[in-house]
């Protein structure tokens, strides 16, 4: 608990964190940009808000992950922190959940600011579509889950690496691959039978190993007020918890094995 | 039960191209109430041993215990104060906050009074509210020592606690260590600064190449530096004594004899009925003694 509190305190007093937080101000630009679109003001403002939220969370995740775990290892803070009577597991998880809490808080702020921005923008030009706040809210929740999972990867990579680049760039790679995997998988599976069974099998394996980030994407549902598929959201949530559980367990296992010297 | 028990630790670091054998059967016990000096040249394996005791590094084989609890169990560290070599602390914290954080990690309540007391004792009261990134090396060392003490541990484990300290700092540290020891705290510390060890240790273990080469208790440390004796005798002329005696004054002669040769010399003097005026040990530098030991 002490460690969670301290981690959060460190994070929010960091200069880079303040810079990233100030990106929230960018939400102010949403009405301006939407205005140029003439007609679809409401739709564009919802998409832009979600994209901006996503962008802020991504930077926060990458920066926070490195600050919170990698820097502790790099600067040898672990020598003192891990010599306290705590398990490595509780250290690792405290750090992780401290950051998840921060991401959660930022998501709430972003959602609140977005709500205001969307309301203002939508009032400029009457859209034929209703604003379904619940869809927008769920889209924010799913984004939050997505970046929590990405954070799990940063922690996993940081658990065995000593360099800055491995965790950051591996995580970015996982992020890109995880966003693209659904599309590529669909393409290969639908593709003609020219592709061998082996290719399809390999694609299947890679598809199941990589996190499927695109299933967290509810932007279209939020923007166009489409009816939600609750089954698939339910599935994605379960998928999230299982996947995060596995990534965290792996990270903890590796972290428990390593030497700090 | 021993405060710390180290049993046949082996550890090889695997680097990309080569392997470094850091520990090769390191074995010793630290008994309760000792000030235990862990002495050895650079690369002897002191820090590696300490990191295994504090579970930062995992041994390839062998085991370490604190208060009988295996070092791999976090409960082993419940009652220790630890300061690593060149310690690094969250540098955005102020000195005071760092002490309070440290105390809270041990579940030690009411640390504020204790924190101020320690800050004053280590001459840091003016820097209590200054973030650690503005501390000098010696100040970090001092706050690190204070942080190791804040929760009143039974056992202190310190890796080169006095490196980078000025003479006043050294004096404060040694005084504090002695005082704590009188209150029953067991202190285990590594160093390669011999006078520090000589001043305060009740036990010294010398390590080299990852294992113990010598183990001295307090009494032995005291006599370790005696390399021989200076015997002053009277009326030696004409007795046919041939021991390289030198006349130092009228009718007074000085004979130097080696440590192992004292009895023989005394017997010879007794046979010749030569009167012995004084016997004094000849002291060697402890430094030289250690270098002799380390050179085998
Ligand atoms: N992380 C590591 N990777 C590779 N080799 C290491 C590592 N840590 C220590 N060593 C090697 O292990 C040996 C013992 O090192 P250790 O730090 O325990 O020595 P020491 O007695 O504390 O020395 P010093 O007095 O310089 O602090 C050295 O040869 C060192 O190079
Ligand atoms: Mg060392």
Coordinates of C-alpha atoms and ligand atoms in Angstrom, one line a residue:
Chain A
X1 CA 0.0 0.0 0.0
X2 CA 2.8 2.4 0.9
X3 CA 4.5 1.5 -2.3
X4 CA 1.4 2.1 -4.3
X5 CA 1.0 5.5 -2.7
X6 CA 4.6 6.4 -3.2
X7 CA 4.6 5.2 -6.8
X8 CA 1.6 7.4 -7.6
X9 CA 3.1 10.3 -5.9
X10 CA 6.4 9.9 -7.9
X11 CA 4.5 9.7 -11.1
X12 CA 2.3 12.7 -10.7
X13 CA 5.1 14.9 -9.5
X14 CA 7.2 14.0 -12.5
X15 CA 7.7 16.8 -15.1
X16 CA 7.1 14.5 -18.1
X17 CA 3.8 13.4 -16.4
X18 CA 2.7 17.0 -16.2
X19 CA 3.6 17.6 -19.8
X20 CA 1.5 14.5 -20.8
X21 CA -1.3 15.5 -18.6
X22 CA -1.4 18.9 -20.2
X23 CA -2.3 17.1 -23.5
X24 CA -5.8 17.1 -22.0
X25 CA -5.9 20.7 -23.2
X26 CA -5.9 19.3 -26.7
X27 CA -9.5 18.4 -26.2
X28 CA -10.2 22.0 -26.6
X29 CA -9.2 21.7 -30.2
X30 CA -11.8 19.1 -30.9
X31 CA -14.7 21.5 -31.6
X32 CA -12.4 23.6 -33.8
X33 CA -11.5 20.7 -36.0
X34 CA -14.9 19.3 -36.1
X35 CA -16.2 22.6 -37.2
X36 CA -14.3 22.3 -40.5
X37 CA -16.1 19.1 -41.3
X38 CA -19.3 21.1 -41.7
X39 CA -21.7 18.3 -41.3
X40 CA -20.6 15.5 -39.1
X41 CA -19.6 17.6 -36.2
X42 CA -20.9 15.2 -33.6
X43 CA -19.5 12.1 -35.1
X44 CA -16.1 13.7 -35.7
X45 CA -16.0 15.0 -32.1
X46 CA -16.7 11.6 -30.7
X47 CA -14.0 9.9 -32.8
X48 CA -11.5 12.6 -32.1
X49 CA -12.1 12.5 -28.4
X50 CA -11.6 8.8 -28.3
X51 CA -8.5 9.0 -30.5
X52 CA -7.0 11.7 -28.3
X53 CA -7.8 9.7 -25.2
X54 CA -6.1 6.7 -26.8
X55 CA -3.1 8.8 -27.7
X56 CA -2.7 10.2 -24.2
X57 CA -3.2 6.8 -22.6
X58 CA -0.6 5.3 -25.0
X59 CA 2.0 7.9 -24.1
X60 CA 1.2 7.6 -20.4
X61 CA 1.5 3.9 -20.6
X62 CA 4.9 3.9 -22.3
X63 CA 6.2 6.7 -20.2
X64 CA 4.7 5.5 -16.9
X65 CA 5.9 1.9 -17.5
X66 CA 9.5 3.0 -18.0
X67 CA 9.4 5.5 -15.2
X68 CA 7.8 3.1 -12.7
X69 CA 9.6 -0.1 -13.2
X70 CA 12.5 0.3 -15.6
X71 CA 13.9 3.3 -13.9
X72 CA 13.8 1.6 -10.5
X73 CA 15.9 -1.2 -11.9
X74 CA 18.2 1.0 -13.9
X75 CA 18.9 3.5 -11.1
X76 CA 19.3 0.6 -8.6
X77 CA 16.4 1.8 -6.5
X78 CA 15.5 -1.9 -6.4
X79 CA 18.6 -2.5 -4.1
X80 CA 16.9 -0.6 -1.4
X81 CA 13.3 -1.2 -2.1
X82 CA 13.6 -4.9 -2.5
X83 CA 15.6 -5.3 0.6
X84 CA 12.6 -4.3 2.6
X85 CA 10.6 -7.2 4.0
X86 CA 8.3 -7.4 1.0
X87 CA 8.1 -10.1 -1.7
X88 CA 9.2 -9.3 -5.2
X89 CA 5.7 -10.2 -6.3
X90 CA 4.1 -7.6 -4.2
X91 CA 6.6 -5.0 -5.3
X92 CA 5.9 -5.8 -9.0
X93 CA 2.2 -5.8 -8.6
X94 CA 2.1 -2.7 -6.4
X95 CA 4.0 -0.8 -9.1
X96 CA 1.7 -2.2 -11.8
X97 CA -1.6 -1.4 -10.1
X98 CA -0.4 2.0 -9.0
X99 CA 0.0 2.8 -12.7
X100 CA -3.3 1.2 -13.6
X101 CA -4.9 3.5 -11.0
X102 CA -3.3 6.5 -12.6
X103 CA -4.5 5.3 -16.1
X104 CA -7.9 4.9 -14.7
X105 CA -8.0 8.3 -13.2
X106 CA -6.8 9.9 -16.5
X107 CA -9.5 7.9 -18.4
X108 CA -12.1 9.4 -16.1
X109 CA -10.8 12.9 -16.6
X110 CA -10.6 12.4 -20.4
X111 CA -14.1 11.0 -20.4
X112 CA -15.4 14.0 -18.5
X113 CA -13.7 16.5 -20.7
X114 CA -14.8 14.6 -23.8
X115 CA -18.4 14.7 -22.7
X116 CA -18.3 18.4 -22.4
X117 CA -16.5 18.8 -25.7
X118 CA -18.9 16.5 -27.5
X119 CA -21.9 18.2 -26.1
X120 CA -20.7 21.6 -27.2
X121 CA -19.7 20.5 -30.6
X122 CA -22.9 18.5 -31.2
X123 CA -24.9 21.7 -30.4
X124 CA -23.4 23.4 -33.4
X125 CA -25.1 21.2 -35.9
X126 CA -28.0 18.8 -35.3
X127 CA -26.9 15.3 -36.2
X128 CA -29.4 12.7 -37.4
X129 CA -27.8 10.2 -34.9
X130 CA -28.4 10.3 -31.2
X131 CA -25.5 10.6 -28.8
X132 CA -25.5 7.2 -26.9
X133 CA -23.5 8.1 -23.8
X134 CA -23.4 4.5 -22.7
X135 CA -21.6 3.5 -25.8
X136 CA -19.1 6.3 -25.5
X137 CA -18.5 5.4 -21.9
X138 CA -17.9 1.7 -22.7
X139 CA -15.5 2.8 -25.5
X140 CA -13.5 4.7 -22.9
X141 CA -13.6 1.7 -20.5
X142 CA -12.3 -0.6 -23.2
X143 CA -9.5 1.8 -24.1
X144 CA -8.5 1.8 -20.5
X145 CA -8.5 -2.0 -20.4
X146 CA -6.4 -2.1 -23.6
X147 CA -3.7 0.1 -22.2
X148 CA -3.7 -1.7 -18.9
X149 CA -2.9 -4.8 -20.9
X150 CA -0.2 -3.0 -22.9
X151 CA 1.2 -1.9 -19.6
X152 CA 1.4 -5.5 -18.5
X153 CA 3.6 -6.1 -21.5
X154 CA 5.9 -3.2 -20.6
X155 CA 6.2 -4.7 -17.2
X156 CA 6.9 -8.1 -18.6
X157 CA 9.7 -6.9 -20.9
X158 CA 11.1 -4.7 -18.1
X159 CA 11.2 -7.7 -15.8
X160 CA 14.0 -9.4 -17.7
X161 CA 15.7 -6.5 -19.5
X162 CA 18.2 -4.1 -18.2
X163 CA 18.1 -1.7 -21.2
X164 CA 15.7 1.0 -21.9
X165 CA 15.0 0.0 -25.5
X166 CA 13.9 -3.5 -25.0
X167 CA 10.8 -2.9 -22.9
X168 CA 9.8 0.2 -24.8
X169 CA 10.3 -1.0 -28.3
X170 CA 9.1 -4.5 -27.7
X171 CA 5.9 -3.1 -26.2
X172 CA 5.4 -0.8 -29.2
X173 CA 6.0 -3.7 -31.5
X174 CA 3.4 -5.8 -29.5
X175 CA 1.0 -2.8 -29.6
X176 CA 1.3 -2.4 -33.4
X177 CA 1.1 -6.2 -34.0
X178 CA -1.8 -6.5 -31.6
X179 CA -3.8 -3.9 -33.3
X180 CA -3.1 -5.3 -36.8
X181 CA -3.4 -9.0 -35.9
X182 CA -7.2 -9.2 -36.4
X183 CA -7.1 -7.7 -39.9
X184 CA -4.2 -9.8 -41.0
X185 CA -5.7 -12.9 -39.6
X186 CA -9.1 -12.3 -41.3
X187 CA -7.3 -11.7 -44.5
X188 CA -5.3 -14.9 -44.4
X189 CA -8.2 -17.0 -43.3
X190 CA -10.5 -15.6 -45.9
X191 CA -7.8 -15.8 -48.5
X192 CA -8.1 -18.5 -51.1
X193 CA -6.8 -22.0 -50.5
X194 CA -3.6 -21.1 -52.3
X195 CA -2.2 -20.5 -48.8
X196 CA -1.1 -23.8 -47.3
X197 CA -2.5 -25.3 -44.2
X198 CA 0.8 -24.6 -42.5
X199 CA 0.6 -20.9 -43.2
X200 CA -2.9 -20.8 -41.8
X201 CA -1.9 -22.8 -38.8
X202 CA 1.1 -20.5 -38.1
X203 CA -1.2 -17.5 -38.6
X204 CA -3.6 -19.0 -36.1
X205 CA -0.9 -19.6 -33.5
X206 CA 0.5 -16.1 -33.8
X207 CA -3.0 -14.7 -33.7
X208 CA -3.8 -16.4 -30.5
X209 CA -0.5 -15.5 -28.9
X210 CA -0.6 -11.8 -29.7
X211 CA -3.0 -9.7 -27.8
X212 CA -6.0 -8.8 -29.9
X213 CA -6.1 -5.1 -29.3
X214 CA -8.6 -4.4 -32.1
X215 CA -11.4 -6.2 -30.2
X216 CA -11.2 -3.5 -27.6
X217 CA -12.0 -0.9 -30.2
X218 CA -15.6 0.4 -29.8
X219 CA -15.0 3.7 -31.6
X220 CA -17.4 2.9 -34.4
X221 CA -20.1 1.9 -31.9
X222 CA -19.7 5.1 -30.0
X223 CA -19.5 7.4 -33.0
X224 CA -22.4 6.0 -35.0
X225 CA -24.6 4.9 -32.0
X226 CA -24.6 1.3 -33.2
X227 CA -26.2 -1.4 -31.1
X228 CA -23.5 -3.1 -29.0
X229 CA -22.8 -6.8 -29.1
X230 CA -22.8 -7.6 -25.5
X231 CA -21.6 -11.1 -26.0
X232 CA -18.5 -9.9 -27.7
X233 CA -17.8 -7.2 -25.1
X234 CA -18.3 -9.8 -22.4
X235 CA -15.9 -12.1 -24.3
X236 CA -13.3 -9.3 -24.7
X237 CA -13.5 -8.5 -20.9
X238 CA -12.9 -12.1 -20.0
X239 CA -10.2 -12.3 -22.6
X240 CA -8.6 -9.2 -21.0
X241 CA -8.6 -10.6 -17.5
X242 CA -7.2 -14.0 -18.6
X243 CA -4.6 -12.4 -20.9
X244 CA -3.5 -9.9 -18.2
X245 CA -3.4 -12.6 -15.7
X246 CA -1.0 -14.6 -17.9
X247 CA 1.2 -11.6 -18.8
X248 CA 1.5 -10.6 -15.1
X249 CA 2.2 -14.1 -13.9
X250 CA 4.9 -14.5 -16.5
X251 CA 6.4 -11.1 -15.5
X252 CA 6.3 -12.0 -11.8
X253 CA 7.9 -15.3 -12.5
X254 CA 10.7 -13.8 -14.4
X255 CA 11.1 -10.9 -12.0
X256 CA 11.4 -13.4 -9.1
X257 CA 14.2 -15.2 -10.8
X258 CA 16.4 -12.4 -11.8
X259 CA 19.5 -11.1 -10.0
X260 CA 19.9 -7.4 -9.1
X261 CA 23.6 -6.7 -9.3
Chain B
X1 CA 20.8 -19.3 16.8
X2 CA 23.2 -17.3 14.6
X3 CA 22.2 -13.8 13.5
X4 CA 23.4 -14.6 10.0
X5 CA 24.5 -17.9 8.6
X6 CA 26.1 -18.3 5.3
X7 CA 26.6 -21.9 4.1
X8 CA 28.7 -22.9 1.1
X9 CA 27.5 -20.2 -1.3
X10 CA 28.5 -20.5 -4.9
X11 CA 27.7 -18.0 -7.6
X12 CA 28.9 -17.6 -11.1
X13 CA 27.9 -14.6 -13.1
X14 CA 27.3 -15.5 -16.7
X15 CA 28.3 -12.7 -19.1
X16 CA 28.1 -12.9 -22.8
X17 CA 31.6 -14.0 -23.4
X18 CA 32.9 -15.3 -20.1
X19 CA 31.8 -16.5 -16.7
X20 CA 32.9 -14.8 -13.5
X21 CA 33.1 -17.0 -10.5
X22 CA 32.1 -14.6 -7.7
X23 CA 31.6 -17.0 -4.8
X24 CA 33.2 -20.3 -4.4
X25 CA 32.0 -21.9 -1.2
X26 CA 31.6 -18.9 1.0
X27 CA 30.8 -20.1 4.6
X28 CA 30.7 -18.2 7.9
X29 CA 28.4 -17.3 10.8
X30 CA 27.7 -14.0 12.3
X31 CA 26.9 -14.5 16.0
X32 CA 24.5 -12.3 17.9
X33 CA 26.0 -9.2 19.4
X34 CA 29.1 -9.2 17.2
X35 CA 30.5 -6.3 15.2
X36 CA 31.5 -8.4 12.3
X37 CA 34.0 -7.0 9.8
X38 CA 33.9 -8.6 6.3
X39 CA 37.2 -7.7 4.8
X40 CA 38.6 -8.4 1.4
X41 CA 40.1 -6.9 -1.7
X42 CA 38.1 -5.6 -4.7
X43 CA 36.2 -8.4 -6.4
X44 CA 36.6 -10.8 -3.5
X45 CA 32.8 -11.4 -3.4
X46 CA 31.8 -9.3 -0.4
X47 CA 28.9 -7.5 -2.2
X48 CA 27.7 -10.6 -3.9
X49 CA 27.5 -12.4 -0.5
X50 CA 25.6 -9.5 1.0
X51 CA 23.3 -9.4 -2.0
X52 CA 22.5 -13.0 -1.5
X53 CA 21.9 -12.5 2.2
X54 CA 19.4 -9.7 1.3
X55 CA 18.0 -11.8 -1.6
X56 CA 18.9 -9.4 -4.4
X57 CA 21.0 -12.1 -6.0
X58 CA 20.2 -15.8 -6.0
X59 CA 23.0 -18.2 -5.3
X60 CA 23.7 -21.1 -7.7
X61 CA 24.0 -23.4 -4.6
X62 CA 24.4 -23.1 -0.9
X63 CA 22.1 -21.1 1.4
X64 CA 22.0 -18.1 3.6
X65 CA 19.9 -17.5 6.7
X66 CA 18.9 -14.4 8.8
X67 CA 17.7 -15.3 12.3
X68 CA 17.3 -18.9 11.0
X69 CA 15.0 -17.9 8.2
X70 CA 16.1 -18.7 4.7
X71 CA 17.2 -15.5 2.9
X72 CA 14.8 -16.2 0.0
X73 CA 11.9 -15.7 2.4
X74 CA 11.0 -12.0 2.7
X75 CA 10.3 -12.4 6.4
X76 CA 14.0 -12.9 6.9
X77 CA 14.4 -9.2 6.3
X78 CA 11.8 -8.1 8.9
X79 CA 14.4 -7.2 11.5
X80 CA 17.3 -6.0 9.5
X81 CA 18.6 -2.6 8.5
X82 CA 20.5 -2.7 5.2
X83 CA 22.6 -0.2 3.3
X84 CA 23.9 -1.3 -0.1
X85 CA 27.2 -0.3 -1.6
X86 CA 26.8 3.1 -3.2
X87 CA 23.1 3.3 -2.2
X88 CA 20.5 4.9 -4.5
X89 CA 17.3 6.2 -3.1
X90 CA 14.2 7.7 -4.7
X91 CA 15.9 11.1 -5.3
X92 CA 12.8 13.2 -5.4
X93 CA 12.1 12.3 -1.8
X94 CA 13.4 14.7 0.9
X95 CA 15.7 13.2 3.5
X96 CA 12.9 13.2 6.0
X97 CA 10.4 11.6 3.7
X98 CA 12.9 9.0 2.7
X99 CA 13.3 8.0 6.4
X100 CA 9.6 7.9 6.9
X101 CA 9.1 5.8 3.8
X102 CA 11.7 3.4 5.0
X103 CA 10.1 3.2 8.4
X104 CA 6.7 2.5 6.8
X105 CA 8.0 -0.3 4.7
X106 CA 8.9 -2.0 7.9
X107 CA 5.5 -1.2 9.4
X108 CA 7.2 1.0 12.0
X109 CA 4.8 3.6 13.3
X110 CA 5.6 6.8 14.9
X111 CA 8.8 7.3 13.0
X112 CA 8.8 11.1 13.0
X113 CA 10.5 11.6 16.3
X114 CA 13.0 8.9 15.6
X115 CA 13.6 10.5 12.1
X116 CA 14.4 13.9 13.5
X117 CA 16.6 12.4 16.1
X118 CA 18.6 10.5 13.5
X119 CA 18.8 13.5 11.2
X120 CA 20.3 15.5 14.0
X121 CA 22.7 12.7 15.0
X122 CA 24.0 12.5 11.4
X123 CA 24.3 16.2 11.0
X124 CA 21.5 16.4 8.4
X125 CA 18.9 18.5 10.3
X126 CA 19.3 21.4 7.9
X127 CA 18.8 19.1 4.9
X128 CA 15.7 17.4 6.2
X129 CA 13.4 19.0 3.7
X130 CA 15.9 19.0 0.8
X131 CA 15.4 16.4 -1.9
X132 CA 18.0 13.6 -2.1
X133 CA 19.1 14.5 -5.6
X134 CA 20.7 17.6 -4.0
X135 CA 22.6 15.6 -1.4
X136 CA 26.4 15.0 -1.7
X137 CA 27.8 11.5 -1.7
X138 CA 28.6 11.6 2.0
X139 CA 25.2 13.0 2.8
X140 CA 23.5 10.1 0.9
X141 CA 25.7 7.7 2.9
X142 CA 24.6 9.3 6.1
X143 CA 20.9 9.3 5.3
X144 CA 21.3 5.7 4.1
X145 CA 22.7 4.7 7.4
X146 CA 19.9 6.6 9.2
X147 CA 17.3 4.8 7.0
X148 CA 18.8 1.5 8.0
X149 CA 18.4 2.4 11.6
X150 CA 15.0 4.1 11.7
X151 CA 12.9 1.0 12.6
X152 CA 15.4 -0.1 15.3
X153 CA 16.5 -3.4 13.7
X154 CA 18.3 -6.2 15.5
X155 CA 20.8 -6.8 12.7
X156 CA 22.5 -4.3 10.5
X157 CA 24.0 -5.3 7.2
X158 CA 26.1 -2.6 5.7
X159 CA 28.1 -2.8 2.5
X160 CA 31.0 -0.4 2.7
X161 CA 29.2 2.0 4.9
X162 CA 32.1 4.4 5.3
X163 CA 33.2 4.8 1.8
X164 CA 33.0 8.4 0.7
X165 CA 32.8 9.7 4.2
X166 CA 34.9 12.5 5.6
X167 CA 36.8 11.9 8.9
X168 CA 34.0 13.4 10.9
X169 CA 31.5 11.2 9.2
X170 CA 33.6 8.2 9.8
X171 CA 33.8 9.1 13.5
X172 CA 30.1 9.5 13.8
X173 CA 29.5 6.2 12.1
X174 CA 31.9 4.3 14.3
X175 CA 30.5 5.9 17.4
X176 CA 27.0 5.0 16.4
X177 CA 27.9 1.5 15.5
X178 CA 29.6 1.0 18.9
X179 CA 26.6 2.5 20.7
X180 CA 24.1 0.3 18.8
X181 CA 26.2 -2.7 19.5
X182 CA 26.2 -2.0 23.2
X183 CA 22.4 -2.0 23.0
X184 CA 22.6 -5.5 21.5
X185 CA 22.5 -4.8 17.8
X186 CA 24.5 -7.2 15.7
X187 CA 26.4 -5.5 13.0
X188 CA 27.7 -7.1 9.8
X189 CA 29.7 -4.8 7.5
X190 CA 32.1 -5.0 4.7
X191 CA 35.1 -2.8 4.1
X192 CA 38.5 -2.7 2.7
X193 CA 39.5 0.1 5.0
X194 CA 41.6 -1.6 7.7
X195 CA 41.7 1.0 10.4
X196 CA 37.9 1.1 10.4
X197 CA 37.8 -2.6 11.0
X198 CA 40.5 -2.5 13.6
X199 CA 38.8 0.2 15.6
X200 CA 35.4 -1.4 16.1
X201 CA 35.2 -5.0 15.1
X202 CA 34.9 -7.9 17.5
X203 CA 35.3 -10.3 14.7
X204 CA 37.0 -10.1 11.3
X205 CA 36.7 -12.5 8.5
X206 CA 38.9 -12.1 5.5
X207 CA 37.7 -13.2 2.1
X208 CA 39.4 -13.6 -1.2
X209 CA 38.4 -15.2 -4.5
X210 CA 34.9 -15.9 -3.2
X211 CA 35.8 -17.7 0.0
X212 CA 36.9 -17.2 3.6
X213 CA 40.7 -17.3 4.0
X214 CA 40.9 -16.2 7.7
X215 CA 38.6 -15.8 10.7
X216 CA 39.7 -13.8 13.7
X217 CA 38.0 -13.1 17.0
X218 CA 38.4 -10.0 19.1
X219 CA 41.4 -11.3 21.1
X220 CA 43.1 -12.5 18.0
X221 CA 42.6 -9.2 16.3
X222 CA 44.3 -7.5 19.2
X223 CA 47.4 -9.7 19.0
X224 CA 47.4 -10.1 15.3
X225 CA 49.7 -7.2 14.8
X226 CA 52.4 -8.3 17.3
X227 CA 55.2 -9.5 15.1
X228 CA 57.9 -9.9 17.8
X229 CA 59.2 -8.7 21.0
X230 CA 61.7 -6.2 22.2
X231 CA 63.5 -7.5 25.3
X232 CA 65.6 -5.3 27.4
X233 CA 68.2 -6.9 29.6
X234 CA 70.9 -5.9 32.1
X235 CA 74.5 -6.9 32.4
X236 CA 74.7 -8.9 29.2
X237 CA 78.3 -8.3 28.4
X238 CA 80.8 -11.0 29.1
X239 CA 78.1 -13.7 29.3
X240 CA 78.8 -14.8 25.7
X241 CA 75.3 -13.9 24.7
X242 CA 75.1 -13.8 20.9
X243 CA 71.6 -12.6 20.0
X244 CA 72.3 -9.5 18.1
X245 CA 71.9 -7.4 21.3
X246 CA 72.4 -3.8 21.1
X247 CA 73.6 -1.6 23.9
X248 CA 71.0 1.1 24.3
X249 CA 72.3 2.7 27.4
X250 CA 75.0 2.0 29.9
X251 CA 74.7 -1.7 30.8
X252 CA 71.3 -2.0 29.1
X253 CA 70.9 -4.1 26.0
X254 CA 68.0 -4.6 23.6
X255 CA 67.3 -7.9 22.0
X256 CA 64.7 -8.2 19.2
X257 CA 63.1 -11.6 18.8
X258 CA 60.4 -13.0 16.5
X259 CA 56.9 -13.8 17.7
X260 CA 57.5 -17.6 17.6
X261 CA 60.9 -17.3 19.2
X262 CA 60.0 -15.7 22.6
X263 CA 60.1 -18.8 24.7
X264 CA 63.4 -20.0 23.4
X265 CA 64.9 -16.6 23.9
X266 CA 63.6 -16.3 27.4
X267 CA 64.9 -19.8 28.3
X268 CA 68.3 -18.9 27.0
X269 CA 68.3 -15.7 29.0
X270 CA 67.3 -17.7 32.1
X271 CA 70.0 -20.3 31.6
X272 CA 72.5 -17.5 31.4
X273 CA 71.0 -15.8 34.5
X274 CA 70.6 -12.5 32.7
X275 CA 68.2 -10.1 34.3
X276 CA 65.2 -9.1 32.2
X277 CA 64.1 -5.5 32.6
X278 CA 61.3 -5.2 30.1
X279 CA 59.5 -7.0 27.4
X280 CA 57.4 -5.1 24.8
X281 CA 55.6 -6.3 21.8
X282 CA 56.7 -5.0 18.4
X283 CA 53.6 -3.9 16.5
X284 CA 53.3 -4.2 12.8
X285 CA 50.7 -2.3 10.7
X286 CA 47.5 -4.3 10.5
X287 CA 47.6 -3.3 6.9
X288 CA 50.8 -5.3 6.4
X289 CA 49.4 -8.2 8.2
X290 CA 46.4 -8.4 5.9
X291 CA 48.5 -8.0 2.8
X292 CA 50.6 -10.9 4.0
X293 CA 47.5 -13.0 4.6
X294 CA 46.0 -12.1 1.2
X295 CA 49.2 -12.9 -0.5
X296 CA 49.1 -16.3 1.1
Ligands
LIG1 N1 26.4 -8.5 -12.2 C1 27.6 -9.0 -12.4 N2 27.9 -9.5 -13.5 C2 29.1 -10.0 -13.7 N3 30.1 -10.1 -12.8 C3 29.8 -9.7 -11.6 C4 28.5 -9.1 -11.3 N4 28.6 -8.7 -10.0 C5 29.7 -9.0 -9.5 N5 30.5 -9.6 -10.4 C6 31.9 -10.1 -10.3 O1 31.9 -10.9 -9.1 C7 33.1 -10.7 -8.4 C8 32.8 -10.4 -7.0 O2 32.2 -9.1 -7.0 P1 31.8 -8.3 -5.7 O3 31.1 -7.1 -6.1 O4 31.0 -9.3 -4.8 O5 33.1 -8.0 -5.0 P2 33.4 -7.1 -3.7 O6 34.2 -7.9 -2.8 O7 32.2 -6.4 -3.2 O8 34.4 -5.9 -4.3 P3 34.5 -4.4 -4.0 O9 35.5 -4.3 -2.8 O10 35.2 -3.8 -5.2 O11 33.2 -3.9 -3.7 C9 33.9 -9.7 -9.2 O12 34.8 -10.4 -10.0 C10 32.9 -9.0 -10.1 O13 33.4 -8.6 -11.3
LIG2 MG1 31.5 -4.5 -3.0

